[in-house]
Short mmCIF file of C-alpha atoms in Angstrom, two decimals:
data_model
loop_
_atom_site.label_atom_id
_atom_site.label_comp_id
_atom_site.label_asym_id
_atom_site.label_seq_id
_atom_site.Cartn_x
_atom_site.Cartn_y
_atom_site.Cartn_z
CA MET A 10 -119.74 -53.81 19.17
CA ILE A 11 -122.20 -52.36 21.71
CA GLY A 12 -121.62 -48.68 21.34
CA THR A 13 -119.54 -46.63 18.55
CA GLY A 14 -117.81 -43.67 20.55
CA TYR A 15 -114.13 -43.38 20.31
CA VAL A 16 -113.56 -46.88 21.55
CA GLY A 17 -116.43 -48.82 20.60
CA LEU A 18 -115.86 -47.00 16.54
CA THR A 19 -112.28 -48.26 16.50
CA THR A 20 -112.48 -51.74 18.23
CA GLY A 21 -114.68 -52.62 15.83
CA ALA A 22 -113.29 -51.22 12.75
CA CYS A 23 -109.75 -52.82 13.88
CA LEU A 24 -110.98 -56.01 14.67
CA ALA A 25 -112.83 -56.18 11.03
CA SER A 26 -109.39 -55.11 9.47
CA LEU A 27 -108.08 -57.69 11.44
CA GLY A 28 -110.13 -60.53 9.73
CA HIS A 29 -112.76 -60.60 12.17
CA SER A 30 -116.69 -60.25 11.42
CA VAL A 31 -118.21 -57.04 13.27
CA VAL A 32 -121.67 -55.90 13.83
CA CYS A 33 -121.35 -52.83 15.34
CA ALA A 34 -124.57 -51.14 17.69
CA ASP A 35 -125.86 -47.94 18.86
CA ALA A 36 -129.15 -46.17 19.33
CA ASP A 37 -128.79 -43.27 17.38
CA PRO A 38 -130.25 -43.92 14.01
CA ARG A 39 -128.65 -41.21 11.91
CA LYS A 40 -124.95 -41.85 13.20
CA VAL A 41 -125.58 -45.60 12.39
CA GLU A 42 -127.07 -44.59 9.17
CA ARG A 43 -124.05 -42.01 7.98
CA LEU A 44 -121.46 -45.32 9.49
CA ARG A 45 -122.53 -47.37 7.19
CA GLU A 46 -121.92 -44.82 4.30
CA ALA A 47 -118.37 -44.90 6.31
CA ARG A 48 -119.01 -41.08 7.18
CA VAL A 49 -117.16 -41.26 10.29
CA ASP A 50 -118.06 -37.61 12.29
CA ILE A 51 -114.83 -38.29 15.12
CA LEU A 52 -111.89 -36.29 14.39
CA GLU A 53 -109.07 -39.49 14.81
CA PRO A 54 -106.51 -39.76 11.99
CA ASP A 55 -106.97 -43.22 10.00
CA LEU A 56 -110.31 -44.30 11.61
CA PRO A 57 -112.12 -43.23 8.49
CA GLU A 58 -110.12 -45.61 6.49
CA THR A 59 -110.11 -47.93 8.66
CA VAL A 60 -113.75 -47.93 8.52
CA ARG A 61 -114.38 -47.61 4.99
CA ASP A 62 -112.16 -50.51 4.12
CA ALA A 63 -113.47 -53.03 6.51
CA LEU A 64 -117.09 -51.78 5.19
CA GLU A 65 -115.59 -52.57 1.50
CA ALA A 66 -114.72 -56.11 2.69
CA GLY A 67 -117.87 -57.10 3.87
CA ARG A 68 -116.19 -57.19 7.94
CA LEU A 69 -118.10 -54.48 9.25
CA ASP A 70 -121.75 -53.63 9.36
CA PHE A 71 -123.92 -51.18 11.83
CA THR A 72 -127.08 -51.56 13.11
CA GLY A 73 -129.36 -49.78 15.55
CA ASP A 74 -130.83 -53.30 16.61
CA THR A 75 -128.66 -54.11 19.82
CA ALA A 76 -130.60 -57.43 20.18
CA ALA A 77 -129.93 -58.17 16.53
CA ALA A 78 -126.48 -57.06 16.86
CA VAL A 79 -125.72 -60.20 19.91
CA ALA A 80 -128.15 -62.87 19.24
CA GLU A 81 -125.06 -64.62 17.03
CA ALA A 82 -122.39 -63.14 18.62
CA GLU A 83 -119.49 -65.25 19.85
CA VAL A 84 -117.90 -62.28 21.62
CA VAL A 85 -120.06 -59.15 22.49
CA PHE A 86 -117.95 -56.26 23.39
CA LEU A 87 -119.23 -53.57 25.86
CA CYS A 88 -118.05 -49.99 25.05
CA LEU A 89 -120.34 -47.28 26.82
CA PRO A 90 -120.18 -44.50 28.62
CA THR A 91 -119.25 -43.78 32.10
CA PRO A 92 -119.41 -40.56 33.09
CA MET A 93 -118.52 -39.07 36.45
CA GLY A 94 -121.71 -39.75 38.20
CA ALA A 95 -122.57 -37.64 41.78
CA GLY A 96 -120.36 -37.69 44.30
CA GLY A 97 -117.11 -38.35 41.81
CA ALA A 98 -118.44 -41.92 41.39
CA ALA A 99 -118.18 -43.60 37.66
CA ASP A 100 -121.78 -43.81 36.50
CA LEU A 101 -122.57 -47.40 35.35
CA ALA A 102 -126.71 -46.79 33.96
CA ALA A 103 -125.82 -47.52 30.41
CA VAL A 104 -123.93 -50.26 30.90
CA GLU A 105 -126.60 -51.72 33.43
CA ALA A 106 -129.40 -50.80 31.11
CA VAL A 107 -127.46 -52.68 27.91
CA ALA A 108 -127.04 -55.66 30.22
CA GLY A 109 -130.48 -55.64 30.93
CA GLU A 110 -131.42 -55.79 27.45
CA ILE A 111 -129.00 -58.21 26.11
CA ARG A 112 -129.22 -61.01 29.11
CA ASP A 113 -132.35 -62.89 27.06
CA VAL A 114 -130.52 -62.93 23.82
CA LEU A 115 -126.76 -64.19 24.07
CA ARG A 116 -126.46 -67.33 23.07
CA PRO A 117 -125.08 -70.02 25.14
CA GLY A 118 -121.52 -69.92 25.48
CA CYS A 119 -121.02 -66.12 24.52
CA VAL A 120 -118.49 -63.82 26.18
CA VAL A 121 -119.31 -60.54 27.21
CA VAL A 122 -116.17 -58.23 27.07
CA ASN A 123 -116.30 -55.05 29.92
CA LYS A 124 -114.27 -52.73 27.25
CA SER A 125 -115.95 -49.63 29.38
CA THR A 126 -113.68 -48.20 32.16
CA VAL A 127 -115.21 -49.58 34.97
CA PRO A 128 -115.21 -49.21 38.31
CA VAL A 129 -113.59 -52.68 40.31
CA GLY A 130 -116.45 -55.10 40.56
CA THR A 131 -118.13 -54.12 37.65
CA CYS A 132 -117.59 -57.87 35.86
CA GLU A 133 -119.34 -59.40 39.10
CA ARG A 134 -122.08 -56.81 38.55
CA VAL A 135 -122.66 -57.02 35.21
CA ALA A 136 -122.58 -61.21 35.40
CA ALA A 137 -125.43 -60.89 37.86
CA LEU A 138 -127.35 -58.93 36.12
CA LEU A 139 -126.73 -60.97 33.41
CA GLY A 140 -128.04 -64.14 35.14
CA ARG A 141 -126.54 -66.41 32.43
CA GLY A 142 -124.85 -69.53 34.14
CA ASP A 143 -123.90 -69.97 30.76
CA VAL A 144 -122.33 -66.87 29.68
CA THR A 145 -118.58 -65.45 30.85
CA VAL A 146 -118.08 -61.86 31.76
CA VAL A 147 -114.57 -60.56 31.07
CA SER A 148 -112.73 -57.05 31.68
CA ASN A 149 -110.58 -56.04 28.89
CA PRO A 150 -110.11 -52.35 29.41
CA GLU A 151 -108.85 -50.14 26.60
CA PHE A 152 -105.63 -47.78 25.95
CA LEU A 153 -106.16 -46.19 23.48
CA ARG A 154 -104.99 -42.09 22.74
CA GLU A 155 -107.71 -39.73 21.14
CA GLY A 156 -105.68 -39.08 18.25
CA ARG A 157 -103.70 -42.27 18.13
CA ALA A 158 -106.51 -44.26 18.52
CA VAL A 159 -106.01 -46.15 15.48
CA HIS A 160 -102.44 -46.85 15.60
CA ASP A 161 -102.23 -47.97 19.61
CA PHE A 162 -104.68 -50.32 18.59
CA LEU A 163 -102.78 -51.84 16.17
CA HIS A 164 -99.49 -51.56 17.90
CA PRO A 165 -100.39 -52.26 21.66
CA ASP A 166 -98.15 -51.63 24.87
CA ARG A 167 -99.76 -54.83 26.03
CA ILE A 168 -103.19 -56.52 26.02
CA VAL A 169 -105.03 -56.79 29.41
CA ILE A 170 -107.38 -59.48 29.85
CA GLY A 171 -108.94 -60.36 33.40
CA ALA A 172 -111.51 -63.08 33.84
CA GLY A 173 -112.38 -66.29 36.31
CA ASP A 174 -112.28 -68.52 33.19
CA ARG A 175 -109.01 -68.94 31.33
CA ALA A 176 -110.75 -70.44 28.67
CA ALA A 177 -113.18 -67.06 28.26
CA ALA A 178 -109.65 -65.48 28.29
CA ARG A 179 -107.65 -66.66 26.10
CA ARG A 180 -111.01 -66.92 23.66
CA VAL A 181 -110.61 -63.24 23.79
CA ALA A 182 -107.38 -63.07 23.52
CA ASP A 183 -107.32 -64.74 20.22
CA LEU A 184 -108.87 -62.03 18.60
CA TYR A 185 -105.98 -59.82 19.28
CA ALA A 186 -103.55 -62.91 18.23
CA ALA A 187 -102.19 -60.96 14.91
CA LEU A 188 -100.90 -58.13 17.25
CA ASP A 189 -97.77 -58.44 18.54
CA ALA A 190 -98.39 -57.15 22.25
CA PRO A 191 -97.59 -58.52 25.96
CA LEU A 192 -100.20 -60.42 26.89
CA VAL A 193 -101.53 -59.92 30.54
CA LEU A 194 -104.24 -62.44 31.73
CA THR A 195 -105.60 -61.87 35.01
CA ASP A 196 -108.25 -61.62 37.57
CA PRO A 197 -111.29 -58.95 36.75
CA ALA A 198 -110.60 -57.02 39.65
CA SER A 199 -106.92 -56.29 38.65
CA ALA A 200 -107.81 -55.43 35.25
CA GLU A 201 -110.49 -52.96 36.17
CA LEU A 202 -107.87 -51.55 38.49
CA THR A 203 -105.07 -51.85 35.81
CA LYS A 204 -106.80 -49.00 33.70
CA TYR A 205 -107.76 -47.07 36.83
CA ALA A 206 -104.26 -46.72 38.02
CA ALA A 207 -102.26 -46.53 35.04
CA ASN A 208 -104.56 -43.19 34.26
CA PHE A 209 -104.43 -41.89 37.72
CA PHE A 210 -100.10 -42.68 37.40
CA LEU A 211 -100.22 -40.01 34.02
CA ALA A 212 -102.14 -37.77 35.83
CA MET A 213 -99.79 -37.63 38.51
CA LYS A 214 -96.52 -37.51 36.08
CA LEU A 215 -98.82 -34.12 35.17
CA SER A 216 -99.70 -32.58 37.85
CA PHE A 217 -95.45 -32.71 38.81
CA ALA A 218 -95.11 -31.55 35.45
CA ASN A 219 -96.80 -28.56 35.99
CA ASN A 220 -95.60 -27.97 39.86
CA LEU A 221 -92.09 -28.34 38.85
CA ALA A 222 -92.47 -25.93 36.12
CA THR A 223 -93.52 -23.63 38.93
CA LEU A 224 -90.72 -24.40 40.59
CA CYS A 225 -88.51 -23.33 37.45
CA GLU A 226 -90.12 -20.05 37.08
CA ARG A 227 -89.24 -19.23 40.89
CA PHE A 228 -85.34 -20.23 40.59
CA GLY A 229 -84.29 -19.23 37.20
CA ALA A 230 -84.20 -23.35 35.58
CA ASP A 231 -85.71 -24.59 32.05
CA ILE A 232 -88.15 -26.94 32.32
CA ALA A 233 -87.36 -28.24 29.06
CA ASP A 234 -83.79 -28.94 30.09
CA VAL A 235 -84.61 -30.04 33.57
CA THR A 236 -87.55 -32.72 32.20
CA GLU A 237 -84.77 -34.05 29.71
CA GLY A 238 -82.23 -34.58 32.65
CA ILE A 239 -85.25 -36.48 34.55
CA GLY A 240 -86.85 -38.28 31.63
CA ARG A 241 -83.77 -39.86 30.29
CA ASP A 242 -83.81 -41.74 33.09
CA PRO A 243 -85.47 -44.68 32.19
CA ARG A 244 -86.68 -45.22 35.65
CA ILE A 245 -88.79 -42.33 35.19
CA GLY A 246 -88.94 -41.83 31.63
CA SER A 247 -90.46 -38.69 29.38
CA ALA A 248 -93.73 -39.52 28.44
CA PHE A 249 -96.11 -36.79 30.26
CA LEU A 250 -93.65 -34.62 31.54
CA ARG A 251 -94.54 -31.87 29.63
CA PRO A 252 -96.13 -28.87 31.37
CA GLY A 253 -99.34 -26.96 30.11
CA PRO A 254 -103.04 -25.60 31.12
CA GLY A 255 -104.03 -28.74 33.18
CA TRP A 256 -104.83 -31.72 32.62
CA GLY A 257 -108.19 -32.89 31.36
CA GLY A 258 -110.01 -35.05 28.67
CA SER A 259 -112.58 -37.95 28.25
CA CYS A 260 -110.51 -40.24 30.94
CA LEU A 261 -108.22 -38.69 33.42
CA PRO A 262 -110.59 -36.35 35.07
CA LYS A 263 -113.25 -38.72 35.60
CA ASP A 264 -110.83 -41.58 36.36
CA THR A 265 -108.94 -40.11 39.20
CA HIS A 266 -112.47 -39.16 40.72
CA ALA A 267 -113.66 -42.43 40.14
CA LEU A 268 -110.77 -44.11 41.73
CA LEU A 269 -110.61 -41.52 44.63
CA THR A 270 -114.77 -42.54 45.39
CA MET A 271 -113.41 -46.41 45.59
CA CYS A 272 -111.16 -45.45 47.93
CA ASP A 273 -112.91 -43.43 50.12
CA ARG A 274 -115.85 -46.15 49.83
CA SER A 275 -113.39 -48.63 51.07
CA GLY A 276 -111.83 -47.31 53.89
CA VAL A 277 -108.29 -46.51 52.04
CA ASP A 278 -106.50 -43.23 52.41
CA PHE A 279 -104.84 -42.15 49.07
CA PRO A 280 -103.56 -38.47 49.40
CA LEU A 281 -101.27 -38.63 46.23
CA LEU A 282 -104.67 -39.27 44.85
CA SER A 283 -105.98 -35.95 45.88
CA ALA A 284 -103.52 -34.30 45.78
CA THR A 285 -102.86 -35.03 42.27
CA ILE A 286 -106.43 -33.95 41.44
CA GLU A 287 -106.14 -30.39 43.67
CA THR A 288 -102.77 -29.65 41.98
CA ASN A 289 -104.34 -29.20 38.26
CA VAL A 290 -106.85 -27.25 39.58
CA THR A 291 -104.87 -24.96 41.65
CA HIS A 292 -101.76 -25.10 39.11
CA GLN A 293 -105.15 -23.23 36.12
CA ARG A 294 -105.96 -20.75 39.13
CA ARG A 295 -102.16 -20.01 39.12
CA LEU A 296 -102.09 -19.29 34.88
CA VAL A 297 -105.34 -17.25 35.35
CA ASP A 298 -103.42 -15.20 38.02
CA ARG A 299 -100.50 -14.59 36.08
CA VAL A 300 -102.71 -13.15 33.35
CA ALA A 301 -104.67 -11.34 35.49
CA ALA A 302 -100.65 -9.88 36.85
CA ALA A 303 -99.78 -9.20 33.26
CA CYS A 304 -102.67 -7.32 32.19
CA GLY A 305 -101.76 -4.88 34.82
CA ARG A 306 -104.88 -5.80 37.31
CA GLY A 307 -104.96 -5.09 40.93
CA GLU A 308 -104.58 -7.91 43.98
CA ASP A 309 -108.22 -8.97 43.09
CA GLY A 310 -107.13 -10.04 39.31
CA SER A 311 -110.41 -8.73 37.53
CA LEU A 312 -110.26 -9.33 34.10
CA HIS A 313 -113.68 -7.02 33.16
CA GLY A 314 -113.12 -5.46 29.94
CA VAL A 315 -110.21 -7.04 29.09
CA ARG A 316 -110.04 -8.92 25.34
CA LEU A 317 -107.88 -12.45 25.55
CA ALA A 318 -107.55 -14.23 21.96
CA LEU A 319 -107.05 -18.17 22.79
CA TYR A 320 -105.81 -20.73 20.71
CA GLY A 321 -106.59 -24.07 21.29
CA LEU A 322 -110.01 -24.96 22.77
CA THR A 323 -109.55 -28.95 22.26
CA PHE A 324 -108.22 -30.66 24.88
CA LYS A 325 -105.18 -32.00 22.81
CA ALA A 326 -103.90 -31.77 19.47
CA GLY A 327 -105.54 -34.02 16.62
CA THR A 328 -109.21 -34.53 18.25
CA SER A 329 -112.22 -32.10 18.30
CA ASP A 330 -112.90 -33.25 21.38
CA LEU A 331 -113.84 -30.72 24.09
CA ARG A 332 -114.64 -32.98 27.03
CA ASP A 333 -113.01 -31.79 30.50
CA SER A 334 -110.51 -29.67 28.33
CA PRO A 335 -107.99 -27.79 30.15
CA ALA A 336 -108.04 -25.24 27.55
CA LEU A 337 -112.39 -24.52 28.53
CA ALA A 338 -111.47 -24.94 32.07
CA VAL A 339 -109.11 -22.26 31.87
CA ALA A 340 -111.43 -19.87 29.51
CA ARG A 341 -114.15 -20.44 32.35
CA LEU A 342 -111.53 -18.71 35.00
CA LEU A 343 -111.10 -16.13 32.49
CA ARG A 344 -114.78 -15.23 32.40
CA GLU A 345 -115.39 -15.90 35.87
CA ARG A 346 -112.73 -12.63 36.08
CA GLY A 347 -114.61 -11.14 33.74
CA ALA A 348 -112.43 -10.95 30.47
CA GLU A 349 -113.75 -10.95 26.77
CA LEU A 350 -112.51 -14.80 25.20
CA THR A 351 -112.48 -14.43 21.34
CA ALA A 352 -111.06 -17.77 20.39
CA TYR A 353 -109.63 -20.30 17.14
CA ASP A 354 -109.05 -23.37 16.72
CA PRO A 355 -108.27 -25.11 13.49
CA ALA A 356 -110.34 -28.49 14.91
CA LEU A 357 -113.90 -26.22 15.49
CA SER A 358 -115.90 -24.07 13.26
CA GLU A 359 -117.70 -21.44 14.02
CA GLU A 360 -121.49 -23.51 15.21
CA ARG A 361 -120.54 -23.95 18.43
CA PRO A 362 -123.81 -22.78 20.22
CA ASP A 363 -122.55 -25.03 23.32
CA LEU A 364 -119.89 -22.67 23.49
CA SER A 365 -120.98 -19.13 22.66
CA ASP A 366 -121.51 -18.41 26.64
CA LEU A 367 -117.72 -18.77 26.75
CA VAL A 368 -116.44 -17.37 24.06
CA GLU A 369 -116.50 -16.03 20.21
CA LEU A 370 -115.36 -18.52 17.75
CA VAL A 371 -113.70 -17.49 14.80
CA ALA A 372 -112.36 -19.58 11.84
CA ASP A 373 -109.52 -16.58 11.62
CA PRO A 374 -106.83 -16.45 13.82
CA VAL A 375 -105.57 -13.38 12.81
CA ARG A 376 -109.55 -11.75 13.65
CA ALA A 377 -109.30 -13.74 17.13
CA ALA A 378 -106.56 -11.14 17.95
CA GLU A 379 -108.62 -8.29 17.69
CA GLY A 380 -108.15 -5.81 20.33
CA ALA A 381 -106.67 -8.73 22.59
CA ALA A 382 -104.46 -7.25 25.81
CA SER A 383 -102.84 -11.19 25.48
CA CYS A 384 -103.11 -14.16 23.90
CA LEU A 385 -102.81 -17.55 25.00
CA VAL A 386 -101.84 -20.80 23.31
CA LEU A 387 -104.08 -23.59 25.22
CA THR A 388 -104.00 -27.06 22.99
CA GLU A 389 -100.66 -27.97 21.35
CA TRP A 390 -101.39 -27.92 17.61
CA PRO A 391 -98.50 -27.31 15.49
CA GLU A 392 -99.85 -25.47 12.90
CA LEU A 393 -100.32 -22.23 15.48
CA ARG A 394 -96.33 -21.87 14.83
CA ASP A 395 -96.87 -21.27 12.04
CA LEU A 396 -99.30 -18.49 12.17
CA ASP A 397 -98.67 -15.20 10.91
CA TRP A 398 -97.84 -13.67 14.15
CA ALA A 399 -97.21 -9.98 12.66
CA ALA A 400 -100.49 -9.46 11.60
CA ILE A 401 -101.82 -10.95 14.81
CA ALA A 402 -99.64 -8.42 16.58
CA ALA A 403 -100.79 -5.91 14.97
CA ARG A 404 -104.10 -6.81 15.83
CA MET A 405 -103.54 -6.53 19.39
CA THR A 406 -103.78 -3.98 21.92
CA GLY A 407 -101.20 -5.58 24.28
CA HIS A 408 -97.90 -7.34 23.11
CA GLU A 409 -97.46 -10.67 25.30
CA VAL A 410 -98.33 -14.04 24.53
CA HIS A 411 -99.13 -16.31 27.42
CA ASP A 412 -97.58 -19.44 25.39
CA PHE A 413 -98.93 -22.41 28.00
CA ARG A 414 -98.12 -25.32 26.04
CA ASN A 415 -94.33 -24.15 25.59
CA LEU A 416 -94.95 -24.66 21.61
CA LEU A 417 -94.14 -21.21 19.93
CA ASP A 418 -90.61 -20.03 18.50
CA ALA A 419 -89.48 -17.09 20.59
CA ASP A 420 -87.43 -15.51 17.55
CA LEU A 421 -90.45 -16.08 15.43
CA LEU A 422 -92.60 -13.99 18.02
CA ALA A 423 -89.93 -11.36 19.10
CA ARG A 424 -89.53 -10.64 15.24
CA ALA A 425 -93.71 -10.03 14.86
CA GLY A 426 -92.97 -7.80 18.12
CA LEU A 427 -94.19 -10.39 20.46
CA SER A 428 -92.90 -11.96 24.45
CA ARG A 429 -93.41 -14.64 25.04
CA ARG A 430 -93.71 -16.34 28.40
CA GLY A 431 -94.51 -19.96 28.50
CA ILE A 432 -94.19 -22.82 31.53
CA GLY A 433 -91.39 -23.06 33.56
CA ARG A 434 -89.43 -21.55 31.00
CA PRO A 435 -87.15 -17.89 30.67
CA ALA A 436 -89.20 -15.10 29.30
CA ALA A 437 -88.14 -13.67 26.22
CA PRO A 438 -88.96 -10.03 24.79
CA ALA A 439 -90.14 -8.39 22.17
CA ARG A 440 -87.36 -7.00 19.88
CA VAL A 441 -87.83 -3.25 19.93
CA ALA A 442 -87.10 -2.37 16.06
#
């Protein structure tokens, strides 16, 4: 297993839990040392326990020596970052560098598995870089959700394997034999495109839900009832129909842009894809416009001198991941308007210098509201429901909560003297004593 990020560490630990012998390689020696001690820095439910149990069983090890890790391996997984590069294309520098590093030490008959999300044609590209006729390259995309990665690995909806060599595909499939999941055996291009198509479709549903919420506000409808009404149709489904402050995270933004780049380079017009991306940006700007209007600002939407309290900065609950977080995207738009931002997130400490130019991060949710004209709920942390909202109201100069996750109980806020305004839902005014 080369790479110990969310995908690599989860895949390695879970395969070890299934009885396989796994060695995970990473270039960061400090990270390797911590993992050898079962110290997992990623906030991910069940992952620390899975790593610890596999280490104690002697089926999992960590090393900083990539060549040594692959020298005796029958299957080598590439779990490397493919961030958004110039023009939106996926940056394959890490994948290509590792391919060059391991090509001369792979044992004959080894199968190299692309687990990273990579553009169509990457299997062929890696095979060419390896230049080994006795080594097969297979695509096996991951479908793990942060906050549920271990569960998703052990209870997958499907396992997709793309290979030109059926024997190699079966060898990879056998690694998952203990799991009860449909197996999709296909060619490498189809497997690679499946991952991008899945993430694009999810992003499209979220953009649809956010636009639908705007429509609900215009007509006085309730988005919760509308999405329940359409989500019960099995052709539509209820997943990814909850509106919010936009979509983000480590996958959807980079993968939608990478797919759009693939379309452009191949001469395929896909307006639905570009509209999905643009709708997300427009939605976040609209939310900031709404906050500015609620603060009594003029047509220019300036927020200079306005203090706002932000609740939640991570891209979703259950993780400490800030990569392409929609909460941070909204925060940046607010800062561009001149707002002063104080933030609380249960997964983050005050020691985050990378956020210091954007927000003042505090460990006390009540302190976050000091002098705030409004509160904004940006991440769906369940514990935000149970905050002392009366104490928060006492610290604020205003009385409005913009619940951009439709998370909070309107009656509870009303009793605290706060009005709640969600997305696509009727406003809930504060109760006057």
